[in-house]
PDB file of C-alpha atoms in Angstrom:
ATOM      1  CA  MET A   1      65.628 -12.139 -26.862  1.00 42.00           C
ATOM      2  CA  PRO A   2      62.179 -11.507 -25.217  1.00 41.00           C
ATOM      3  CA  ALA A   3      59.265 -12.037 -27.539  1.00 40.00           C
ATOM      4  CA  LYS A   4      58.138  -8.429 -27.237  1.00 43.00           C
ATOM      5  CA  GLY A   5      61.464  -7.166 -28.619  1.00 42.00           C
ATOM      6  CA  LYS A   6      61.697  -9.323 -31.699  1.00 42.00           C
ATOM      7  CA  HIS A   7      60.975  -7.661 -34.946  1.00 44.00           C
ATOM      8  CA  ARG A   8      62.774  -9.950 -37.384  1.00 46.00           C
ATOM      9  CA  ARG A   9      61.362 -13.404 -36.614  1.00 43.00           C
ATOM     10  CA  PRO A  10      57.793 -14.057 -37.888  1.00 44.00           C
ATOM     11  CA  LYS A  11      55.268 -14.434 -35.027  1.00 44.00           C
ATOM     12  CA  SER A  12      51.799 -15.712 -35.950  1.00 42.00           C
ATOM     13  CA  SER A  13      48.886 -13.752 -34.519  1.00 42.00           C
ATOM     14  CA  PRO A  14      45.310 -13.097 -35.704  1.00 41.00           C
ATOM     15  CA  LEU A  15      46.078  -9.399 -35.966  1.00 34.00           C
ATOM     16  CA  THR A  16      49.805  -8.641 -36.016  1.00 36.00           C
ATOM     17  CA  ARG A  17      52.988  -9.922 -37.514  1.00 37.00           C
ATOM     18  CA  CYS A  18      56.673  -9.097 -37.052  1.00 34.00           C
ATOM     19  CA  PHE A  19      59.556  -9.944 -39.346  1.00 34.00           C
ATOM     20  CA  MET A  20      63.144 -10.949 -38.672  1.00 36.00           C
ATOM     21  CA  ALA A  21      65.765  -9.117 -40.707  1.00 36.00           C
ATOM     22  CA  ALA A  22      69.065 -10.915 -41.280  1.00 37.00           C
ATOM     23  CA  GLY A  23      72.080  -8.726 -41.984  1.00 41.00           C
ATOM     24  CA  ALA A  24      75.258  -9.357 -43.897  1.00 41.00           C
ATOM     25  CA  GLY A  25      76.786 -10.805 -40.737  1.00 42.00           C
ATOM     26  CA  GLY A  26      74.196 -13.576 -40.485  1.00 42.00           C
ATOM     27  CA  ALA A  27      71.964 -12.288 -37.676  1.00 41.00           C
ATOM     28  CA  ALA A  28      69.287  -9.696 -37.818  1.00 39.00           C
ATOM     29  CA  LEU A  29      67.272  -6.949 -36.160  1.00 38.00           C
ATOM     30  CA  ALA A  30      63.740  -7.865 -35.232  1.00 38.00           C
ATOM     31  CA  LEU A  31      61.790  -4.739 -36.038  1.00 38.00           C
ATOM     32  CA  PRO A  32      58.104  -3.915 -36.659  1.00 40.00           C
ATOM     33  CA  VAL A  33      57.047  -4.032 -40.264  1.00 37.00           C
ATOM     34  CA  ILE A  34      54.642  -1.358 -41.408  1.00 39.00           C
ATOM     35  CA  GLY A  35      53.261  -3.518 -44.207  1.00 42.00           C
ATOM     36  CA  ALA A  36      52.582  -6.437 -41.906  1.00 40.00           C
ATOM     37  CA  THR A  37      50.896  -4.746 -38.925  1.00 44.00           C
ATOM     38  CA  THR A  38      47.189  -4.268 -39.445  1.00 51.00           C
ATOM     39  CA  ALA A  39      44.387  -2.510 -37.615  1.00 55.00           C
ATOM     40  CA  SER A  40      42.200  -4.674 -35.373  1.00 48.00           C
ATOM     41  CA  ALA A  41      38.922  -4.364 -33.448  1.00 43.00           C
ATOM     42  CA  VAL A  42      36.031  -6.463 -32.183  1.00 39.00           C
ATOM     43  CA  GLN A  43      33.696  -5.083 -34.852  1.00 44.00           C
ATOM     44  CA  PRO A  44      34.981  -3.971 -38.310  1.00 42.00           C
ATOM     45  CA  VAL A  45      34.275  -0.370 -39.216  1.00 40.00           C
ATOM     46  CA  ALA A  46      33.084   0.294 -42.732  1.00 42.00           C
ATOM     47  CA  HIS A  47      35.039   2.468 -45.130  1.00 43.00           C
ATOM     48  CA  SER A  48      34.030   6.094 -45.129  1.00 40.00           C
ATOM     49  CA  ALA A  49      36.311   7.188 -47.938  1.00 39.00           C
ATOM     50  CA  VAL A  50      34.812   9.736 -50.321  1.00 39.00           C
ATOM     51  CA  ALA A  51      34.332   7.785 -53.542  1.00 40.00           C
ATOM     52  CA  VAL A  52      33.411   9.003 -57.040  1.00 37.00           C
ATOM     53  CA  LYS A  53      30.282   7.260 -58.317  1.00 43.00           C
ATOM     54  CA  ALA A  54      30.517   5.695 -61.782  1.00 43.00           C
ATOM     55  CA  VAL A  55      27.622   4.425 -63.882  1.00 42.00           C
ATOM     56  CA  ALA A  56      28.095   0.722 -64.649  1.00 44.00           C
ATOM     57  CA  PRO A  57      28.072   0.043 -68.439  1.00 47.00           C
ATOM     58  CA  ALA A  58      25.593  -2.442 -69.896  1.00 49.00           C
ATOM     59  CA  VAL A  59      28.443  -4.875 -70.521  1.00 48.00           C
ATOM     60  CA  ALA A  60      31.268  -4.998 -67.935  1.00 48.00           C
ATOM     61  CA  PRO A  61      34.593  -4.077 -69.600  1.00 49.00           C
ATOM     62  CA  ALA A  62      37.472  -6.538 -69.485  1.00 48.00           C
ATOM     63  CA  THR A  63      39.616  -4.032 -67.550  1.00 49.00           C
ATOM     64  CA  PRO A  64      38.126  -2.178 -64.519  1.00 45.00           C
ATOM     65  CA  VAL A  65      37.814   1.560 -65.058  1.00 45.00           C
ATOM     66  CA  VAL A  66      39.369   3.588 -62.211  1.00 44.00           C
ATOM     67  CA  THR A  67      38.021   7.107 -61.732  1.00 48.00           C
ATOM     68  CA  LYS A  68      40.764   9.464 -60.539  1.00 47.00           C
ATOM     69  CA  LYS A  69      39.823  11.485 -57.482  1.00 49.00           C
ATOM     70  CA  ALA A  70      40.010  15.252 -57.909  1.00 54.00           C
ATOM     71  CA  GLY A  71      41.204  16.061 -54.406  1.00 68.00           C
ATOM     72  CA  PRO A  72      42.107  14.637 -50.989  1.00 81.00           C
ATOM     73  CA  THR A  73      40.078  11.694 -49.711  1.00 86.00           C
ATOM     74  CA  ILE A  74      39.069  11.030 -46.107  1.00 90.00           C
ATOM     75  CA  TYR A  75      39.526   7.331 -45.399  1.00 89.00           C
ATOM     76  CA  SER A  76      38.302   5.437 -42.308  1.00 89.00           C
ATOM     77  CA  VAL A  77      40.567   2.564 -41.221  1.00 90.00           C
ATOM     78  CA  ILE A  78      38.959  -0.891 -40.984  1.00 90.00           C
ATOM     79  CA  THR A  79      40.094  -4.159 -39.446  1.00 87.00           C
ATOM     80  CA  GLY A  80      42.983  -5.679 -41.402  1.00 83.00           C
ATOM     81  CA  ASP A  81      44.276  -2.344 -42.744  1.00 88.00           C
ATOM     82  CA  SER A  82      47.884  -1.128 -42.650  1.00 87.00           C
ATOM     83  CA  LEU A  83      49.405   2.065 -44.033  1.00 84.00           C
ATOM     84  CA  SER A  84      51.163   0.025 -46.712  1.00 86.00           C
ATOM     85  CA  LYS A  85      47.905  -1.668 -47.822  1.00 88.00           C
ATOM     86  CA  ILE A  86      45.923   1.595 -47.856  1.00 90.00           C
ATOM     87  CA  ALA A  87      48.624   3.398 -49.872  1.00 86.00           C
ATOM     88  CA  SER A  88      48.758   0.506 -52.355  1.00 87.00           C
ATOM     89  CA  ASP A  89      44.958   0.310 -52.728  1.00 88.00           C
ATOM     90  CA  HIS A  90      44.789   4.049 -53.494  1.00 86.00           C
ATOM     91  CA  ALA A  91      47.882   4.054 -55.750  1.00 86.00           C
ATOM     92  CA  LEU A  92      49.333   6.824 -53.576  1.00 84.00           C
ATOM     93  CA  ASN A  93      52.562   8.313 -54.872  1.00 85.00           C
ATOM     94  CA  GLY A  94      55.205   7.923 -52.172  1.00 85.00           C
ATOM     95  CA  GLY A  95      53.523   4.826 -50.702  1.00 88.00           C
ATOM     96  CA  TRP A  96      53.035   4.321 -46.985  1.00 86.00           C
ATOM     97  CA  LYS A  97      55.763   6.850 -46.116  1.00 88.00           C
ATOM     98  CA  ARG A  98      53.797   9.646 -47.842  1.00 89.00           C
ATOM     99  CA  LEU A  99      50.574   8.478 -46.142  1.00 82.00           C
ATOM    100  CA  TYR A 100      52.278   8.410 -42.739  1.00 86.00           C
ATOM    101  CA  GLN A 101      53.864  11.826 -43.265  1.00 88.00           C
ATOM    102  CA  ASP A 102      50.482  13.341 -44.223  1.00 89.00           C
ATOM    103  CA  ASN A 103      48.752  11.816 -41.171  1.00 89.00           C
ATOM    104  CA  ARG A 104      51.515  11.632 -38.564  1.00 87.00           C
ATOM    105  CA  GLN A 105      49.588  13.768 -36.070  1.00 86.00           C
ATOM    106  CA  ALA A 106      46.626  11.369 -36.225  1.00 86.00           C
ATOM    107  CA  VAL A 107      48.669   8.124 -36.335  1.00 87.00           C
ATOM    108  CA  GLY A 108      51.251   9.015 -33.703  1.00 86.00           C
ATOM    109  CA  ASP A 109      54.929   8.118 -33.454  1.00 84.00           C
ATOM    110  CA  ASN A 110      54.546   4.453 -34.451  1.00 86.00           C
ATOM    111  CA  PRO A 111      53.411   4.020 -38.089  1.00 85.00           C
ATOM    112  CA  SER A 112      52.848   0.319 -37.439  1.00 82.00           C
ATOM    113  CA  LEU A 113      49.925   0.986 -35.074  1.00 83.00           C
ATOM    114  CA  ILE A 114      46.632   2.124 -36.582  1.00 85.00           C
ATOM    115  CA  HIS A 115      43.151   1.267 -35.292  1.00 84.00           C
ATOM    116  CA  PRO A 116      39.744   0.823 -36.898  1.00 89.00           C
ATOM    117  CA  GLY A 117      37.803   4.071 -37.196  1.00 87.00           C
ATOM    118  CA  LEU A 118      40.950   6.246 -37.492  1.00 87.00           C
ATOM    119  CA  LYS A 119      40.425   8.954 -40.120  1.00 87.00           C
ATOM    120  CA  LEU A 120      43.246   9.352 -42.661  1.00 86.00           C
ATOM    121  CA  THR A 121      43.597  11.987 -45.362  1.00 90.00           C
ATOM    122  CA  ILE A 122      44.763  10.511 -48.676  1.00 89.00           C
ATOM    123  CA  GLY A 123      46.262  12.869 -51.241  1.00 79.00           C
ATOM    124  CA  LYS A 124      47.008  15.774 -48.875  1.00 66.00           C
ATOM    125  CA  LYS A 125      50.041  17.838 -49.817  1.00 54.00           C
ATOM    126  CA  ALA A 126      52.896  16.498 -47.717  1.00 42.00           C
ATOM    127  CA  ALA A 127      54.889  18.854 -45.540  1.00 43.00           C
ATOM    128  CA  THR A 128      58.427  19.461 -46.616  1.00 41.00           C
ATOM    129  CA  GLY A 129      60.669  17.232 -44.529  1.00 39.00           C
ATOM    130  CA  ALA A 130      64.275  17.602 -43.671  1.00 36.00           C
ATOM    131  CA  ARG A 131      66.524  16.959 -46.656  1.00 41.00           C
ATOM    132  CA  ALA A 132      68.351  13.679 -46.245  1.00 40.00           C
ATOM    133  CA  SER A 133      72.052  13.896 -46.846  1.00 43.00           C
ATOM    134  CA  SER A 134      73.413  12.124 -49.887  1.00 44.00           C
ATOM    135  CA  ALA A 135      75.891   9.267 -49.728  1.00 47.00           C
ATOM    136  CA  PRO A 136      78.813  11.445 -50.949  1.00 50.00           C
ATOM    137  CA  GLU A 137      77.964  14.022 -48.271  1.00 47.00           C
ATOM    138  CA  ARG A 138      78.009  11.352 -45.592  1.00 48.00           C
ATOM    139  CA  ALA A 139      81.305   9.932 -46.827  1.00 48.00           C
ATOM    140  CA  ASN A 140      83.020  13.346 -46.878  1.00 51.00           C
ATOM    141  CA  ARG A 141      81.486  14.810 -43.718  1.00 54.00           C
ATOM    142  CA  SER A 142      84.551  14.288 -41.533  1.00 53.00           C
ATOM    143  CA  ALA A 143      86.858  15.618 -44.265  1.00 58.00           C
ATOM    144  CA  ARG A 144      84.798  18.798 -44.590  1.00 55.00           C
ATOM    145  CA  THR A 145      84.751  19.276 -40.802  1.00 52.00           C
ATOM    146  CA  THR A 146      88.545  18.941 -40.647  1.00 58.00           C
ATOM    147  CA  ALA A 147      89.029  21.394 -43.524  1.00 57.00           C
ATOM    148  CA  LEU A 148      86.639  23.917 -41.930  1.00 54.00           C
ATOM    149  CA  SER A 149      88.490  23.651 -38.621  1.00 56.00           C
ATOM    150  CA  ALA A 150      91.803  24.314 -40.385  1.00 59.00           C
ATOM    151  CA  LYS A 151      90.377  27.409 -42.136  1.00 57.00           C
ATOM    152  CA  THR A 152      88.969  28.718 -38.842  1.00 52.00           C
ATOM    153  CA  THR A 153      92.337  28.340 -37.136  1.00 56.00           C
ATOM    154  CA  ALA A 154      94.137  30.102 -40.006  1.00 56.00           C
ATOM    155  CA  ALA A 155      91.657  33.002 -39.962  1.00 55.00           C
ATOM    156  CA  ALA A 156      92.134  33.473 -36.213  1.00 53.00           C
ATOM    157  CA  LYS A 157      95.845  34.333 -36.583  1.00 56.00           C
ATOM    158  CA  PRO A 158      96.443  38.066 -36.073  1.00 54.00           C
ATOM    159  CA  ALA A 159      97.938  40.117 -38.894  1.00 52.00           C
ATOM    160  CA  LYS A 160     101.506  41.341 -38.359  1.00 55.00           C
ATOM    161  CA  THR A 161     102.046  45.112 -38.084  1.00 51.00           C
ATOM    162  CA  ALA A 162     105.309  47.003 -38.466  1.00 55.00           C
ATOM    163  CA  ALA A 163     104.720  49.415 -35.575  1.00 59.00           C
ATOM    164  CA  LYS A 164     103.356  47.203 -32.858  1.00 63.00           C
ATOM    165  CA  PRO A 165     102.305  43.593 -32.941  1.00 59.00           C
ATOM    166  CA  ALA A 166      98.628  43.114 -32.283  1.00 61.00           C
ATOM    167  CA  LYS A 167      97.608  41.142 -29.235  1.00 63.00           C
ATOM    168  CA  THR A 168      96.832  37.548 -29.997  1.00 63.00           C
ATOM    169  CA  ALA A 169      93.152  36.880 -29.534  1.00 66.00           C
ATOM    170  CA  ALA A 170      92.081  33.829 -27.575  1.00 68.00           C
ATOM    171  CA  LYS A 171      91.817  30.827 -29.857  1.00 73.00           C
ATOM    172  CA  PRO A 172      88.271  29.556 -30.323  1.00 73.00           C
ATOM    173  CA  ALA A 173      87.494  26.075 -29.068  1.00 73.00           C
ATOM    174  CA  LYS A 174      88.337  23.585 -31.758  1.00 80.00           C
ATOM    175  CA  ALA A 175      85.361  21.635 -33.042  1.00 84.00           C
ATOM    176  CA  LYS A 176      85.517  17.953 -32.238  1.00 89.00           C
ATOM    177  CA  THR A 177      86.117  15.819 -35.298  1.00 94.00           C
ATOM    178  CA  TYR A 178      85.697  12.113 -35.962  1.00 96.00           C
ATOM    179  CA  THR A 179      87.400   9.768 -38.382  1.00 96.00           C
ATOM    180  CA  ASN A 180      85.292   8.658 -41.334  1.00 96.00           C
ATOM    181  CA  ASP A 181      85.349   4.980 -40.402  1.00 97.00           C
ATOM    182  CA  LEU A 182      83.591   2.596 -38.018  1.00 97.00           C
ATOM    183  CA  ASP A 183      85.614   3.812 -35.032  1.00 97.00           C
ATOM    184  CA  GLY A 184      84.690   7.446 -35.744  1.00 97.00           C
ATOM    185  CA  TRP A 185      81.004   6.643 -36.417  1.00 97.00           C
ATOM    186  CA  ILE A 186      80.648   4.781 -33.123  1.00 97.00           C
ATOM    187  CA  LYS A 187      82.374   7.560 -31.152  1.00 97.00           C
ATOM    188  CA  GLU A 188      80.195  10.248 -32.757  1.00 97.00           C
ATOM    189  CA  SER A 189      77.068   8.181 -32.056  1.00 97.00           C
ATOM    190  CA  LEU A 190      78.088   7.781 -28.407  1.00 97.00           C
ATOM    191  CA  ASP A 191      78.408  11.585 -28.081  1.00 97.00           C
ATOM    192  CA  VAL A 192      74.921  12.078 -29.585  1.00 97.00           C
ATOM    193  CA  MET A 193      73.511   9.323 -27.337  1.00 97.00           C
ATOM    194  CA  ALA A 194      75.035  10.977 -24.259  1.00 97.00           C
ATOM    195  CA  LYS A 195      73.217  14.244 -25.084  1.00 96.00           C
ATOM    196  CA  HIS A 196      69.894  12.395 -25.267  1.00 96.00           C
ATOM    197  CA  GLY A 197      70.405  10.063 -22.301  1.00 96.00           C
ATOM    198  CA  ILE A 198      70.579   6.894 -24.439  1.00 97.00           C
ATOM    199  CA  PRO A 199      72.669   4.146 -22.771  1.00 97.00           C
ATOM    200  CA  GLY A 200      75.287   2.071 -24.567  1.00 97.00           C
ATOM    201  CA  THR A 201      79.025   1.427 -24.796  1.00 97.00           C
ATOM    202  CA  TYR A 202      81.577   1.271 -27.587  1.00 98.00           C
ATOM    203  CA  GLU A 203      82.017  -2.487 -27.113  1.00 97.00           C
ATOM    204  CA  GLY A 204      78.274  -3.192 -27.174  1.00 97.00           C
ATOM    205  CA  ILE A 205      77.775  -1.189 -30.380  1.00 97.00           C
ATOM    206  CA  HIS A 206      80.857  -2.624 -32.120  1.00 97.00           C
ATOM    207  CA  ARG A 207      79.893  -6.211 -31.264  1.00 97.00           C
ATOM    208  CA  ASN A 208      76.407  -5.856 -32.753  1.00 97.00           C
ATOM    209  CA  VAL A 209      77.606  -3.931 -35.824  1.00 97.00           C
ATOM    210  CA  MET A 210      80.070  -6.659 -36.744  1.00 96.00           C
ATOM    211  CA  ARG A 211      77.379  -9.312 -36.365  1.00 95.00           C
ATOM    212  CA  GLU A 212      74.738  -7.427 -38.362  1.00 94.00           C
ATOM    213  CA  SER A 213      76.707  -5.806 -41.229  1.00 95.00           C
ATOM    214  CA  SER A 214      80.429  -6.538 -40.771  1.00 96.00           C
ATOM    215  CA  GLY A 215      80.905  -2.768 -40.602  1.00 96.00           C
ATOM    216  CA  ASN A 216      79.417  -1.953 -44.035  1.00 97.00           C
ATOM    217  CA  PRO A 217      77.197   1.179 -43.726  1.00 96.00           C
ATOM    218  CA  LEU A 218      75.516   0.417 -47.076  1.00 96.00           C
ATOM    219  CA  ALA A 219      74.599  -3.182 -46.202  1.00 95.00           C
ATOM    220  CA  ILE A 220      71.034  -4.169 -47.149  1.00 95.00           C
ATOM    221  CA  ASN A 221      69.082  -7.422 -46.841  1.00 90.00           C
ATOM    222  CA  ASN A 222      67.139  -8.028 -50.063  1.00 89.00           C
ATOM    223  CA  TRP A 223      66.047 -11.615 -49.527  1.00 88.00           C
ATOM    224  CA  ASP A 224      64.177 -12.089 -46.250  1.00 85.00           C
ATOM    225  CA  SER A 225      60.529 -11.502 -45.348  1.00 85.00           C
ATOM    226  CA  ASN A 226      61.120  -7.845 -44.484  1.00 86.00           C
ATOM    227  CA  ALA A 227      62.515  -7.256 -47.958  1.00 86.00           C
ATOM    228  CA  ALA A 228      59.557  -9.112 -49.492  1.00 89.00           C
ATOM    229  CA  ALA A 229      57.240  -6.753 -47.596  1.00 90.00           C
ATOM    230  CA  GLY A 230      59.056  -3.736 -49.031  1.00 92.00           C
ATOM    231  CA  THR A 231      60.971  -2.745 -45.877  1.00 93.00           C
ATOM    232  CA  PRO A 232      64.449  -4.332 -46.120  1.00 94.00           C
ATOM    233  CA  SER A 233      66.904  -4.085 -43.248  1.00 94.00           C
ATOM    234  CA  LYS A 234      69.571  -1.429 -43.876  1.00 95.00           C
ATOM    235  CA  GLY A 235      72.840  -0.029 -42.610  1.00 96.00           C
ATOM    236  CA  LEU A 236      75.347  -0.886 -39.911  1.00 96.00           C
ATOM    237  CA  LEU A 237      72.762  -2.245 -37.462  1.00 96.00           C
ATOM    238  CA  GLN A 238      70.251  -3.451 -40.111  1.00 94.00           C
ATOM    239  CA  VAL A 239      67.261  -1.267 -39.221  1.00 94.00           C
ATOM    240  CA  ILE A 240      64.030  -1.285 -41.250  1.00 94.00           C
ATOM    241  CA  ASP A 241      62.584   2.112 -42.212  1.00 95.00           C
ATOM    242  CA  PRO A 242      59.516   2.046 -39.890  1.00 95.00           C
ATOM    243  CA  THR A 243      61.710   1.405 -36.846  1.00 95.00           C
ATOM    244  CA  PHE A 244      64.264   3.993 -37.993  1.00 96.00           C
ATOM    245  CA  LEU A 245      61.499   6.624 -38.257  1.00 96.00           C
ATOM    246  CA  ALA A 246      59.995   5.681 -34.881  1.00 96.00           C
ATOM    247  CA  TYR A 247      63.349   5.816 -33.030  1.00 97.00           C
ATOM    248  CA  HIS A 248      65.202   8.473 -35.046  1.00 97.00           C
ATOM    249  CA  VAL A 249      67.204  10.789 -32.783  1.00 97.00           C
ATOM    250  CA  PRO A 250      66.986  14.553 -33.484  1.00 96.00           C
ATOM    251  CA  GLY A 251      70.219  16.073 -34.719  1.00 94.00           C
ATOM    252  CA  THR A 252      71.112  13.080 -36.886  1.00 96.00           C
ATOM    253  CA  SER A 253      70.419  12.508 -40.578  1.00 96.00           C
ATOM    254  CA  MET A 254      67.012  11.288 -41.769  1.00 96.00           C
ATOM    255  CA  ASP A 255      68.853   8.885 -44.105  1.00 96.00           C
ATOM    256  CA  SER A 256      68.754   5.397 -42.581  1.00 94.00           C
ATOM    257  CA  TYR A 257      72.024   4.529 -44.375  1.00 96.00           C
ATOM    258  CA  ASP A 258      73.859   7.340 -42.556  1.00 97.00           C
ATOM    259  CA  PRO A 259      76.227   5.504 -40.157  1.00 97.00           C
ATOM    260  CA  VAL A 260      75.724   7.795 -37.151  1.00 98.00           C
ATOM    261  CA  ALA A 261      71.938   8.077 -37.646  1.00 97.00           C
ATOM    262  CA  ASN A 262      71.620   4.297 -38.097  1.00 98.00           C
ATOM    263  CA  ILE A 263      73.646   3.438 -34.980  1.00 97.00           C
ATOM    264  CA  THR A 264      71.913   6.055 -32.822  1.00 98.00           C
ATOM    265  CA  ALA A 265      68.380   5.033 -33.853  1.00 97.00           C
ATOM    266  CA  ALA A 266      69.168   1.331 -33.321  1.00 97.00           C
ATOM    267  CA  CYS A 267      70.619   2.044 -29.845  1.00 98.00           C
ATOM    268  CA  ASN A 268      67.534   4.119 -29.011  1.00 97.00           C
ATOM    269  CA  TYR A 269      65.342   1.153 -30.031  1.00 96.00           C
ATOM    270  CA  ALA A 270      67.488  -1.321 -28.051  1.00 96.00           C
ATOM    271  CA  ALA A 271      67.327   0.916 -24.969  1.00 96.00           C
ATOM    272  CA  ASP A 272      63.519   0.972 -25.203  1.00 96.00           C
ATOM    273  CA  LYS A 273      63.199  -2.803 -25.663  1.00 95.00           C
ATOM    274  CA  TYR A 274      66.149  -4.267 -23.760  1.00 94.00           C
ATOM    275  CA  GLY A 275      67.518  -1.478 -21.563  1.00 96.00           C
ATOM    276  CA  SER A 276      70.681  -0.993 -23.650  1.00 96.00           C
ATOM    277  CA  ILE A 277      72.411  -2.137 -26.845  1.00 96.00           C
ATOM    278  CA  ASP A 278      74.899  -3.785 -24.451  1.00 97.00           C
ATOM    279  CA  ASN A 279      72.173  -6.305 -23.541  1.00 96.00           C
ATOM    280  CA  VAL A 280      71.754  -7.407 -27.176  1.00 94.00           C
ATOM    281  CA  ASN A 281      73.804 -10.468 -28.079  1.00 91.00           C
ATOM    282  CA  GLY A 282      71.820 -11.850 -31.017  1.00 87.00           C
ATOM    283  CA  ALA A 283      68.870 -11.156 -33.273  1.00 80.00           C
ATOM    284  CA  TYR A 284      66.762  -8.375 -31.816  1.00 79.00           C
TER     285      TYR A 284
END
């Protein structure tokens, strides 16, 4: 694959790093790692975070005393920073995801790219995001859709009358359903992709799914460098969370384990980097 598309093989650079994520099938997605990408500039910019002054005791204590901030803090990014590092340094509940959510307008669509001098608010109340569907909901989605369709059809039948039969109303268009397996997930993803102009074919998706996860939607890589950085590769096409967030397609679940959301986001990424998931034949 072209160097610019890899996000799972380590690439040494003074300022940036990428990680290779190997899936259950042996290969991996090469996706940007939020914890590994740092801000860079010719001249470092000093911190401008609002700090609480503390009077140093006559004898330094064995354990540093941390003064808890009363409210939000304005932090200025310096060279070498990443959202993961800043969240860790400030013990922010929710980690880099919370920090990114609070500052998404300032950071932009790619949480891996921040630059020195960027002002971030730490501790701001996060906006309520879309509720991710649970694993049981994902597993039973097709079953519920089928049941709902059956109820709708039954309700549409006209009631019989003794005097004169009522005219049969036109049957509503039956909602399209998908089987709750790999075949159904791929077909549903292709329909979503078609609505958003994302290229890709059934064969191209299936080939990469089998290589990355062997068709297991709950597959996760807990041993490679991405996992060590706190962003393991997940799902059918082994996508790390930063890439999933950057290429998430509206109308699909925000849960990266969701089969349809995982496939669609990965195909969106592949289209951006390689033109189509059909052009991916190995680690990407």
